[in-house]
mmCIF file of C-alpha atoms and ligand atoms in Angstrom:
data_model
loop_
_atom_site.group_PDB
_atom_site.id
_atom_site.type_symbol
_atom_site.label_atom_id
_atom_site.label_comp_id
_atom_site.label_asym_id
_atom_site.label_seq_id
_atom_site.Cartn_x
_atom_site.Cartn_y
_atom_site.Cartn_z
ATOM 1 C CA MET M 1 104.604 -119.177 -45.998
ATOM 2 C CA LYS M 2 107.690 -120.873 -44.512
ATOM 3 C CA VAL M 3 110.660 -120.195 -46.832
ATOM 4 C CA THR M 4 112.575 -123.419 -47.205
ATOM 5 C CA LYS M 5 116.157 -123.831 -48.268
ATOM 6 C CA THR M 6 116.837 -124.669 -51.899
ATOM 7 C CA LEU M 7 119.223 -127.458 -52.936
ATOM 8 C CA GLY M 8 121.742 -124.884 -54.141
ATOM 9 C CA GLN M 9 121.678 -122.946 -50.850
ATOM 10 C CA PHE M 10 121.965 -126.205 -48.870
ATOM 11 C CA ILE M 11 124.923 -127.472 -50.919
ATOM 12 C CA ILE M 12 126.833 -124.205 -50.456
ATOM 13 C CA GLU M 13 125.999 -124.124 -46.734
ATOM 14 C CA LYS M 14 127.251 -127.714 -46.281
ATOM 15 C CA GLN M 15 130.409 -127.030 -48.259
ATOM 16 C CA ALA M 16 131.918 -125.953 -44.958
ATOM 17 C CA ASP M 17 131.745 -129.656 -43.940
ATOM 18 C CA PHE M 18 134.693 -130.185 -46.284
ATOM 19 C CA PRO M 19 137.559 -127.934 -45.153
ATOM 20 C CA TYR M 20 139.574 -128.479 -48.322
ATOM 21 C CA ALA M 21 136.586 -128.181 -50.651
ATOM 22 C CA LYS M 22 137.042 -125.573 -53.330
ATOM 23 C CA GLY M 23 133.473 -125.884 -54.531
ATOM 24 C CA GLU M 24 134.004 -128.598 -57.154
ATOM 25 C CA LEU M 25 131.759 -131.167 -55.451
ATOM 26 C CA SER M 26 129.154 -128.466 -54.841
ATOM 27 C CA ARG M 27 129.157 -127.545 -58.521
ATOM 28 C CA LEU M 28 128.953 -131.223 -59.488
ATOM 29 C CA LEU M 29 125.910 -131.784 -57.269
ATOM 30 C CA ARG M 30 124.255 -128.689 -58.697
ATOM 31 C CA ASP M 31 124.930 -129.921 -62.259
ATOM 32 C CA ILE M 32 123.159 -133.190 -61.377
ATOM 33 C CA GLY M 33 120.246 -131.264 -59.879
ATOM 34 C CA ILE M 34 119.826 -129.255 -63.083
ATOM 35 C CA ALA M 35 119.841 -132.389 -65.267
ATOM 36 C CA ALA M 36 117.262 -133.948 -62.931
ATOM 37 C CA LYS M 37 114.936 -130.983 -63.487
ATOM 38 C CA ILE M 38 115.286 -131.327 -67.266
ATOM 39 C CA VAL M 39 114.580 -135.073 -67.143
ATOM 40 C CA ASN M 40 111.664 -134.467 -64.786
ATOM 41 C CA ARG M 41 110.062 -132.153 -67.331
ATOM 42 C CA GLU M 42 110.057 -134.935 -69.957
ATOM 43 C CA VAL M 43 109.036 -137.706 -67.531
ATOM 44 C CA ASN M 44 106.070 -135.602 -66.425
ATOM 45 C CA LYS M 45 104.739 -135.153 -69.947
ATOM 46 C CA ALA M 46 105.889 -138.520 -71.304
ATOM 47 C CA GLY M 47 102.348 -139.516 -72.236
ATOM 48 C CA LEU M 48 101.871 -136.372 -74.315
ATOM 49 C CA VAL M 49 104.966 -136.403 -76.486
ATOM 50 C CA ASP M 50 106.590 -139.052 -78.627
ATOM 51 C CA ILE M 51 109.003 -140.130 -75.923
ATOM 52 C CA LEU M 52 107.283 -143.241 -74.627
ATOM 53 C CA GLY M 53 107.934 -146.715 -75.830
ATOM 54 C CA GLU M 54 110.910 -148.595 -77.151
ATOM 55 C CA ALA M 55 113.785 -146.846 -78.886
ATOM 56 C CA GLY M 56 114.439 -149.998 -80.896
ATOM 57 C CA THR M 57 117.902 -150.401 -79.350
ATOM 58 C CA THR M 58 119.326 -152.456 -76.475
ATOM 59 C CA ASN M 59 121.876 -151.495 -73.804
ATOM 60 C CA VAL M 60 124.887 -153.407 -72.540
ATOM 61 C CA GLN M 61 122.562 -155.417 -70.330
ATOM 62 C CA GLY M 62 120.691 -156.564 -73.427
ATOM 63 C CA GLU M 63 117.653 -154.652 -72.161
ATOM 64 C CA TYR M 64 115.416 -152.856 -74.653
ATOM 65 C CA GLN M 65 116.031 -149.129 -74.210
ATOM 66 C CA LYS M 66 113.074 -146.819 -73.802
ATOM 67 C CA LYS M 67 113.239 -143.440 -75.534
ATOM 68 C CA LEU M 68 113.167 -141.792 -72.106
ATOM 69 C CA ASP M 69 116.120 -143.965 -70.969
ATOM 70 C CA ILE M 70 118.211 -142.565 -73.800
ATOM 71 C CA TYR M 71 116.949 -139.019 -73.298
ATOM 72 C CA ALA M 72 117.767 -139.108 -69.578
ATOM 73 C CA ASN M 73 121.203 -140.589 -70.275
ATOM 74 C CA GLU M 74 121.991 -137.818 -72.758
ATOM 75 C CA GLN M 75 120.857 -135.099 -70.349
ATOM 76 C CA PHE M 76 122.970 -136.300 -67.417
ATOM 77 C CA ILE M 77 126.051 -136.923 -69.562
ATOM 78 C CA SER M 78 125.682 -133.503 -71.173
ATOM 79 C CA ALA M 79 125.311 -131.763 -67.787
ATOM 80 C CA LEU M 80 128.418 -133.561 -66.497
ATOM 81 C CA GLN M 81 130.400 -132.762 -69.665
ATOM 82 C CA SER M 82 129.575 -129.061 -69.523
ATOM 83 C CA GLY M 83 129.945 -128.748 -65.742
ATOM 84 C CA GLY M 84 133.714 -129.304 -65.887
ATOM 85 C CA GLU M 85 133.959 -131.163 -62.564
ATOM 86 C CA CYS M 86 133.725 -134.741 -63.877
ATOM 87 C CA CYS M 87 136.469 -136.629 -65.742
ATOM 88 C CA ILE M 88 134.708 -139.981 -66.278
ATOM 89 C CA VAL M 89 131.047 -141.000 -66.509
ATOM 90 C CA VAL M 90 129.915 -144.619 -66.104
ATOM 91 C CA SER M 91 126.341 -145.228 -67.206
ATOM 92 C CA GLU M 92 124.063 -148.268 -67.266
ATOM 93 C CA GLU M 93 123.250 -147.244 -70.850
ATOM 94 C CA ASN M 94 126.854 -147.273 -72.117
ATOM 95 C CA ASP M 95 129.037 -150.360 -72.559
ATOM 96 C CA GLU M 96 132.293 -148.484 -71.866
ATOM 97 C CA TYR M 97 133.006 -145.590 -69.513
ATOM 98 C CA ILE M 98 132.978 -142.105 -71.064
ATOM 99 C CA TYR M 99 136.214 -140.148 -70.653
ATOM 100 C CA ILE M 100 135.454 -136.421 -70.711
ATOM 101 C CA ASP M 101 138.355 -135.000 -72.686
ATOM 102 C CA SER M 102 137.739 -131.267 -72.706
ATOM 103 C CA GLU M 103 139.600 -128.110 -71.776
ATOM 104 C CA ILE M 104 137.174 -127.292 -68.936
ATOM 105 C CA SER M 105 137.430 -130.833 -67.501
ATOM 106 C CA LYS M 106 141.207 -131.206 -67.727
ATOM 107 C CA ASP M 107 141.590 -130.756 -63.947
ATOM 108 C CA ALA M 108 138.360 -132.570 -63.073
ATOM 109 C CA LYS M 109 138.816 -134.945 -60.169
ATOM 110 C CA TYR M 110 135.403 -136.619 -59.875
ATOM 111 C CA ILE M 111 134.001 -139.768 -61.401
ATOM 112 C CA VAL M 112 130.210 -140.200 -61.669
ATOM 113 C CA ALA M 113 128.444 -143.543 -62.065
ATOM 114 C CA ILE M 114 124.779 -143.279 -63.007
ATOM 115 C CA ASP M 115 121.661 -145.244 -63.726
ATOM 116 C CA PRO M 116 119.889 -142.456 -65.607
ATOM 117 C CA LEU M 117 116.404 -143.929 -65.488
ATOM 118 C CA ASP M 118 115.947 -146.894 -63.199
ATOM 119 C CA GLY M 119 112.715 -148.863 -63.458
ATOM 120 C CA SER M 120 112.150 -147.648 -66.988
ATOM 121 C CA SER M 121 109.901 -150.627 -67.765
ATOM 122 C CA ASN M 122 107.368 -148.707 -65.662
ATOM 123 C CA ILE M 123 107.446 -145.521 -67.749
ATOM 124 C CA ASP M 124 104.627 -146.536 -70.080
ATOM 125 C CA VAL M 125 102.340 -147.442 -67.166
ATOM 126 C CA ASN M 126 102.991 -144.291 -65.124
ATOM 127 C CA VAL M 127 104.629 -145.958 -62.132
ATOM 128 C CA GLY M 128 107.451 -144.070 -60.373
ATOM 129 C CA VAL M 129 110.915 -144.246 -61.944
ATOM 130 C CA GLY M 130 114.215 -142.869 -60.736
ATOM 131 C CA THR M 131 117.799 -141.791 -61.357
ATOM 132 C CA ILE M 132 120.640 -143.144 -59.192
ATOM 133 C CA PHE M 133 124.102 -141.543 -58.995
ATOM 134 C CA SER M 134 127.379 -142.266 -57.239
ATOM 135 C CA ILE M 135 130.413 -139.962 -57.025
ATOM 136 C CA TYR M 136 134.065 -140.946 -56.460
ATOM 137 C CA ARG M 137 137.260 -138.930 -56.386
ATOM 138 C CA ARG M 138 139.820 -140.178 -58.913
ATOM 139 C CA LYS M 139 142.756 -141.967 -57.259
ATOM 140 C CA SER M 140 145.336 -141.225 -59.969
ATOM 141 C CA VAL M 141 146.937 -137.800 -59.705
ATOM 142 C CA GLU M 142 148.259 -137.237 -63.214
ATOM 143 C CA GLY M 143 147.427 -138.018 -66.784
ATOM 144 C CA LYS M 144 144.103 -139.381 -67.937
ATOM 145 C CA ALA M 145 141.861 -141.052 -65.354
ATOM 146 C CA THR M 146 141.530 -144.757 -66.165
ATOM 147 C CA LEU M 147 139.392 -147.801 -65.385
ATOM 148 C CA GLU M 148 141.342 -148.224 -62.156
ATOM 149 C CA ASP M 149 139.938 -144.884 -61.000
ATOM 150 C CA VAL M 150 136.433 -146.235 -61.643
ATOM 151 C CA LEU M 151 136.657 -149.682 -60.043
ATOM 152 C CA GLN M 152 136.663 -148.456 -56.435
ATOM 153 C CA ARG M 153 134.833 -150.074 -53.489
ATOM 154 C CA GLY M 154 131.584 -148.457 -52.365
ATOM 155 C CA THR M 155 133.283 -147.292 -49.175
ATOM 156 C CA GLU M 156 135.298 -144.848 -51.341
ATOM 157 C CA GLN M 157 132.227 -142.906 -52.517
ATOM 158 C CA VAL M 158 132.287 -139.190 -51.666
ATOM 159 C CA ALA M 159 128.593 -138.724 -52.449
ATOM 160 C CA ALA M 160 125.559 -140.647 -53.699
ATOM 161 C CA GLY M 161 121.929 -139.889 -54.355
ATOM 162 C CA TYR M 162 118.756 -140.655 -56.209
ATOM 163 C CA VAL M 163 115.952 -138.749 -57.869
ATOM 164 C CA ILE M 164 112.463 -140.227 -57.705
ATOM 165 C CA TYR M 165 109.989 -139.060 -60.358
ATOM 166 C CA GLY M 166 106.801 -140.013 -58.516
ATOM 167 C CA SER M 167 103.717 -138.231 -57.129
ATOM 168 C CA SER M 168 106.257 -135.468 -56.571
ATOM 169 C CA THR M 169 109.866 -135.327 -57.727
ATOM 170 C CA MET M 170 112.467 -135.633 -55.000
ATOM 171 C CA LEU M 171 116.240 -135.586 -54.912
ATOM 172 C CA VAL M 172 117.781 -137.426 -51.937
ATOM 173 C CA TYR M 173 121.558 -137.418 -51.388
ATOM 174 C CA THR M 174 124.391 -137.896 -48.943
ATOM 175 C CA THR M 175 128.007 -136.714 -48.815
ATOM 176 C CA GLY M 176 128.755 -138.961 -45.861
ATOM 177 C CA LYS M 177 127.259 -136.640 -43.252
ATOM 178 C CA GLY M 178 123.652 -137.845 -43.172
ATOM 179 C CA VAL M 179 120.897 -137.926 -45.785
ATOM 180 C CA ASN M 180 118.699 -135.017 -46.890
ATOM 181 C CA GLY M 181 115.680 -134.969 -49.202
ATOM 182 C CA PHE M 182 114.570 -132.133 -51.486
ATOM 183 C CA THR M 183 111.191 -131.861 -53.203
ATOM 184 C CA LEU M 184 110.897 -130.073 -56.542
ATOM 185 C CA ASP M 185 108.626 -127.023 -56.364
ATOM 186 C CA PRO M 186 107.536 -126.643 -60.006
ATOM 187 C CA SER M 187 106.239 -123.121 -59.336
ATOM 188 C CA ILE M 188 109.810 -121.889 -58.780
ATOM 189 C CA GLY M 189 111.731 -124.720 -60.510
ATOM 190 C CA GLU M 190 113.805 -125.417 -57.417
ATOM 191 C CA PHE M 191 114.434 -128.497 -55.260
ATOM 192 C CA CYS M 192 113.530 -127.389 -51.707
ATOM 193 C CA LEU M 193 114.624 -129.056 -48.460
ATOM 194 C CA SER M 194 111.597 -131.111 -47.387
ATOM 195 C CA HIS M 195 113.107 -134.128 -45.574
ATOM 196 C CA PRO M 196 116.076 -132.965 -43.475
ATOM 197 C CA GLU M 197 118.280 -135.630 -41.818
ATOM 198 C CA MET M 198 116.370 -138.675 -43.073
ATOM 199 C CA ARG M 199 116.535 -141.780 -40.857
ATOM 200 C CA VAL M 200 115.433 -145.321 -41.744
ATOM 201 C CA PRO M 201 113.358 -146.880 -38.926
ATOM 202 C CA LYS M 202 115.288 -149.787 -37.355
ATOM 203 C CA ASP M 203 112.229 -151.984 -37.897
ATOM 204 C CA GLY M 204 109.541 -152.006 -40.533
ATOM 205 C CA MET M 205 106.531 -154.002 -41.681
ATOM 206 C CA ILE M 206 107.070 -153.958 -45.439
ATOM 207 C CA TYR M 207 109.022 -156.467 -47.488
ATOM 208 C CA SER M 208 109.756 -155.869 -51.178
ATOM 209 C CA ILE M 209 110.735 -158.821 -53.379
ATOM 210 C CA ASN M 210 109.527 -160.238 -56.702
ATOM 211 C CA GLU M 211 107.852 -163.392 -55.376
ATOM 212 C CA GLY M 212 107.288 -164.520 -58.960
ATOM 213 C CA TYR M 213 110.797 -165.985 -58.773
ATOM 214 C CA TYR M 214 110.072 -167.813 -55.504
ATOM 215 C CA ALA M 215 110.791 -171.257 -56.944
ATOM 216 C CA HIS M 216 114.351 -170.155 -57.821
ATOM 217 C CA PHE M 217 115.213 -168.297 -54.604
ATOM 218 C CA PRO M 218 117.897 -169.634 -52.240
ATOM 219 C CA ASP M 219 116.359 -171.523 -49.278
ATOM 220 C CA GLY M 220 117.371 -168.712 -46.900
ATOM 221 C CA VAL M 221 115.265 -166.238 -48.888
ATOM 222 C CA LYS M 222 112.314 -168.635 -48.992
ATOM 223 C CA LYS M 223 112.543 -169.040 -45.209
ATOM 224 C CA TYR M 224 112.683 -165.263 -44.730
ATOM 225 C CA ILE M 225 109.596 -164.734 -46.916
ATOM 226 C CA LYS M 226 107.710 -167.335 -44.863
ATOM 227 C CA TYR M 227 108.911 -165.564 -41.684
ATOM 228 C CA CYS M 228 107.414 -162.298 -43.006
ATOM 229 C CA GLN M 229 104.092 -164.043 -43.635
ATOM 230 C CA VAL M 230 103.641 -165.789 -40.260
ATOM 231 C CA GLU M 231 101.109 -164.310 -37.802
ATOM 232 C CA ASP M 232 102.926 -162.958 -34.722
ATOM 233 C CA ASP M 233 101.477 -159.934 -32.937
ATOM 234 C CA ALA M 234 104.613 -159.416 -30.847
ATOM 235 C CA THR M 235 106.614 -158.626 -33.998
ATOM 236 C CA ASN M 236 103.778 -157.038 -36.018
ATOM 237 C CA ARG M 237 103.687 -159.909 -38.499
ATOM 238 C CA PRO M 238 102.497 -160.739 -41.110
ATOM 239 C CA TYR M 239 104.291 -157.896 -42.868
ATOM 240 C CA THR M 240 102.894 -156.197 -45.970
ATOM 241 C CA SER M 241 104.313 -157.039 -49.393
ATOM 242 C CA ARG M 242 104.970 -154.043 -51.680
ATOM 243 C CA TYR M 243 106.954 -154.347 -54.952
ATOM 244 C CA THR M 244 106.767 -151.813 -57.803
ATOM 245 C CA GLY M 245 109.535 -153.022 -60.120
ATOM 246 C CA SER M 246 111.398 -149.738 -59.526
ATOM 247 C CA MET M 247 114.170 -150.129 -56.956
ATOM 248 C CA VAL M 248 114.245 -146.364 -56.322
ATOM 249 C CA ALA M 249 110.487 -146.252 -55.598
ATOM 250 C CA ASP M 250 110.588 -149.324 -53.329
ATOM 251 C CA LEU M 251 113.692 -148.143 -51.495
ATOM 252 C CA HIS M 252 112.391 -144.586 -51.046
ATOM 253 C CA ARG M 253 109.158 -145.905 -49.486
ATOM 254 C CA ASN M 254 111.162 -148.195 -47.188
ATOM 255 C CA MET M 255 113.438 -145.229 -46.298
ATOM 256 C CA ILE M 256 110.405 -143.299 -45.073
ATOM 257 C CA LYS M 257 108.302 -146.095 -43.535
ATOM 258 C CA GLY M 258 110.864 -148.769 -42.753
ATOM 259 C CA GLY M 259 111.122 -152.035 -44.665
ATOM 260 C CA ILE M 260 113.422 -154.375 -46.561
ATOM 261 C CA PHE M 261 114.077 -154.665 -50.308
ATOM 262 C CA ILE M 262 115.594 -157.932 -51.519
ATOM 263 C CA TYR M 263 116.821 -158.856 -54.982
ATOM 264 C CA PRO M 264 118.606 -162.162 -54.393
ATOM 265 C CA ILE M 265 120.275 -164.454 -56.887
ATOM 266 C CA THR M 266 117.744 -166.273 -59.070
ATOM 267 C CA ALA M 267 117.980 -168.835 -61.873
ATOM 268 C CA SER M 268 117.969 -166.047 -64.474
ATOM 269 C CA ALA M 269 120.281 -163.835 -62.393
ATOM 270 C CA PRO M 270 122.851 -166.169 -60.803
ATOM 271 C CA LYS M 271 124.923 -163.178 -59.628
ATOM 272 C CA GLY M 272 121.906 -161.036 -58.815
ATOM 273 C CA LYS M 273 120.265 -158.585 -61.234
ATOM 274 C CA LEU M 274 121.092 -155.179 -59.826
ATOM 275 C CA ARG M 275 124.364 -153.496 -60.759
ATOM 276 C CA LEU M 276 126.911 -152.886 -58.021
ATOM 277 C CA VAL M 277 128.538 -149.693 -59.329
ATOM 278 C CA TYR M 278 125.518 -147.524 -60.127
ATOM 279 C CA GLU M 279 122.629 -149.149 -58.218
ATOM 280 C CA CYS M 280 123.713 -151.171 -55.163
ATOM 281 C CA ASN M 281 126.691 -149.080 -53.968
ATOM 282 C CA PRO M 282 124.989 -145.666 -54.104
ATOM 283 C CA MET M 283 121.783 -146.971 -52.489
ATOM 284 C CA ALA M 284 123.841 -148.787 -49.842
ATOM 285 C CA PHE M 285 125.785 -145.586 -49.023
ATOM 286 C CA ILE M 286 122.528 -143.659 -48.642
ATOM 287 C CA ILE M 287 120.777 -146.304 -46.538
ATOM 288 C CA GLU M 288 123.784 -146.701 -44.180
ATOM 289 C CA GLN M 289 124.023 -142.925 -43.782
ATOM 290 C CA ALA M 290 120.342 -142.977 -42.770
ATOM 291 C CA GLY M 291 120.940 -145.733 -40.173
ATOM 292 C CA GLY M 292 119.953 -148.732 -42.302
ATOM 293 C CA LYS M 293 121.913 -151.725 -43.602
ATOM 294 C CA ALA M 294 122.833 -153.190 -47.008
ATOM 295 C CA SER M 295 124.463 -156.527 -47.808
ATOM 296 C CA ASN M 296 124.482 -159.227 -50.454
ATOM 297 C CA GLY M 297 123.070 -161.587 -47.832
ATOM 298 C CA TYR M 298 126.535 -162.257 -46.452
ATOM 299 C CA GLN M 299 128.865 -159.248 -46.903
ATOM 300 C CA ARG M 300 128.405 -155.486 -46.590
ATOM 301 C CA ILE M 301 127.659 -154.142 -50.086
ATOM 302 C CA LEU M 302 130.066 -151.204 -49.695
ATOM 303 C CA GLU M 303 132.998 -153.557 -49.056
ATOM 304 C CA LEU M 304 132.472 -155.789 -52.100
ATOM 305 C CA GLU M 305 135.385 -155.778 -54.521
ATOM 306 C CA VAL M 306 134.519 -154.014 -57.775
ATOM 307 C CA THR M 307 136.021 -155.774 -60.797
ATOM 308 C CA ASN M 308 133.714 -154.771 -63.655
ATOM 309 C CA LEU M 309 131.713 -151.641 -64.622
ATOM 310 C CA HIS M 310 128.463 -153.582 -64.991
ATOM 311 C CA GLN M 311 129.031 -156.216 -62.327
ATOM 312 C CA ARG M 312 125.877 -157.482 -60.605
ATOM 313 C CA SER M 313 125.166 -158.294 -56.975
ATOM 314 C CA ALA M 314 122.397 -159.689 -54.809
ATOM 315 C CA ILE M 315 121.085 -157.033 -52.413
ATOM 316 C CA PHE M 316 119.301 -157.068 -49.035
ATOM 317 C CA ILE M 317 118.754 -153.426 -48.061
ATOM 318 C CA GLY M 318 116.642 -151.397 -45.625
ATOM 319 C CA SER M 319 115.788 -151.383 -41.909
ATOM 320 C CA GLU M 320 118.742 -152.739 -39.951
ATOM 321 C CA ASN M 321 116.818 -155.279 -37.870
ATOM 322 C CA MET M 322 115.003 -156.657 -40.934
ATOM 323 C CA VAL M 323 118.249 -157.080 -42.896
ATOM 324 C CA ASN M 324 119.814 -158.763 -39.848
ATOM 325 C CA LYS M 325 116.927 -161.261 -39.719
ATOM 326 C CA ALA M 326 117.186 -162.030 -43.425
ATOM 327 C CA GLU M 327 120.970 -162.535 -43.087
ATOM 328 C CA GLU M 328 120.318 -164.909 -40.175
ATOM 329 C CA MET M 329 118.077 -167.000 -42.460
ATOM 330 C CA MET M 330 120.720 -166.946 -45.219
ATOM 331 C CA ALA M 331 123.438 -168.106 -42.806
ATOM 332 C CA CYS M 332 121.214 -170.886 -41.560
ATOM 333 C CA PHE M 333 119.626 -172.160 -44.759
ATOM 334 C CA SER M 334 121.881 -170.909 -47.596
ATOM 335 C CA PRO M 335 125.366 -170.721 -46.051
ATOM 336 C CA GLN M 336 127.825 -168.932 -48.340
ATOM 337 C CA VAL M 337 130.110 -171.260 -50.240
ATOM 338 C CA MET M 338 133.484 -169.503 -50.164
ATOM 339 C CA LYS M 339 134.993 -169.180 -53.651
ATOM 340 C CA LYS M 340 138.006 -171.483 -54.089
HETATM 341 P P1 P6P P 401 112.283 -157.626 -61.870
HETATM 342 C C1 P6P P 401 114.474 -152.142 -62.921
HETATM 343 O O1 P6P P 401 114.757 -152.771 -64.172
HETATM 344 C C2 P6P P 401 115.354 -152.814 -61.869
HETATM 345 O O2 P6P P 401 116.699 -152.649 -62.222
HETATM 346 C C3 P6P P 401 115.046 -152.251 -60.487
HETATM 347 O O3 P6P P 401 114.701 -150.915 -60.499
HETATM 348 C C4 P6P P 401 113.892 -153.125 -60.024
HETATM 349 O O4 P6P P 401 113.811 -153.225 -58.616
HETATM 350 C C5 P6P P 401 114.225 -154.479 -60.662
HETATM 351 O O5 P6P P 401 115.031 -154.210 -61.809
HETATM 352 C C6 P6P P 401 112.978 -155.205 -61.098
HETATM 353 O O6 P6P P 401 113.375 -156.463 -61.608
HETATM 354 O O7 P6P P 401 113.109 -158.818 -62.272
HETATM 355 O O8 P6P P 401 111.567 -157.847 -60.542
HETATM 356 O O9 P6P P 401 111.374 -157.097 -62.940
#
């Protein structure tokens, strides 16, 4: 049997990519991997234990929290607190950022933004859910890290990744030198390298968007959807529509097969629904590192100014040529009105 490389072995091996690395980022990535395995164990048996359903609370987004949302949040925060490499955690589930004020974290230089369980509305119906994480280096050099250290542009990320709890559990991440995917082997409890050097096809035949909001989409999005649906053999249209309600699941499929995921502004989400800091920026970093593209329809996601922990953005992300086409439609039919 071919012996594959585990996540831990891979991280250590790639540490050489960072000449000044003293192992902190490696330890941080391993801490995240361990928390992912713990969360995976609960996700996989969610139907058997009292961890499904609503927790009876709501998060800062006003969304009802699932018990598994809260469990996953606690596991990742705990792993980051005990790992000693992280000084601040930003989570979708917490209104304010969490400053880790402990002896082992006093010299910590990394900030982690996380969506602990994305797509959680799908938990009770057994559709894939995911974790998304983004890692920054603090900018300040002394004293306590502050909000300024958190509100950095996506281009400043040192690493980003996601875990998809699907037909198998995978961890996919980048440190700015390509994208690699690891599949959890439950028989040994290790993530093993299964998708080395992942690349997004430049073209695809899958578009992912919640067409239930069609009436409220900008004209450019409506035009792009119609473009996807027109018969044209030369460009393999009509495309296939696939939308699960879990960004991680839709994006992972489009990573492998090629495709575009769009969550534009809608009447109920005038600034977009997805959060810039812990959903759009990390997924944009990953997709660009795999040769894809990510914008808000007009500007590169990674260059958007970050002014708020839970700020939202529209997102057009996936195969480069498909995002380019959608942006063309936006420029033509929904030109951006520059803010005064
Ligand atoms: P809608 C899940 O809540 C999420 O943040 C993404 O994972 C997903 O793509 C999107 O929202 C689904 O939103 O409005 O289509 O149900």
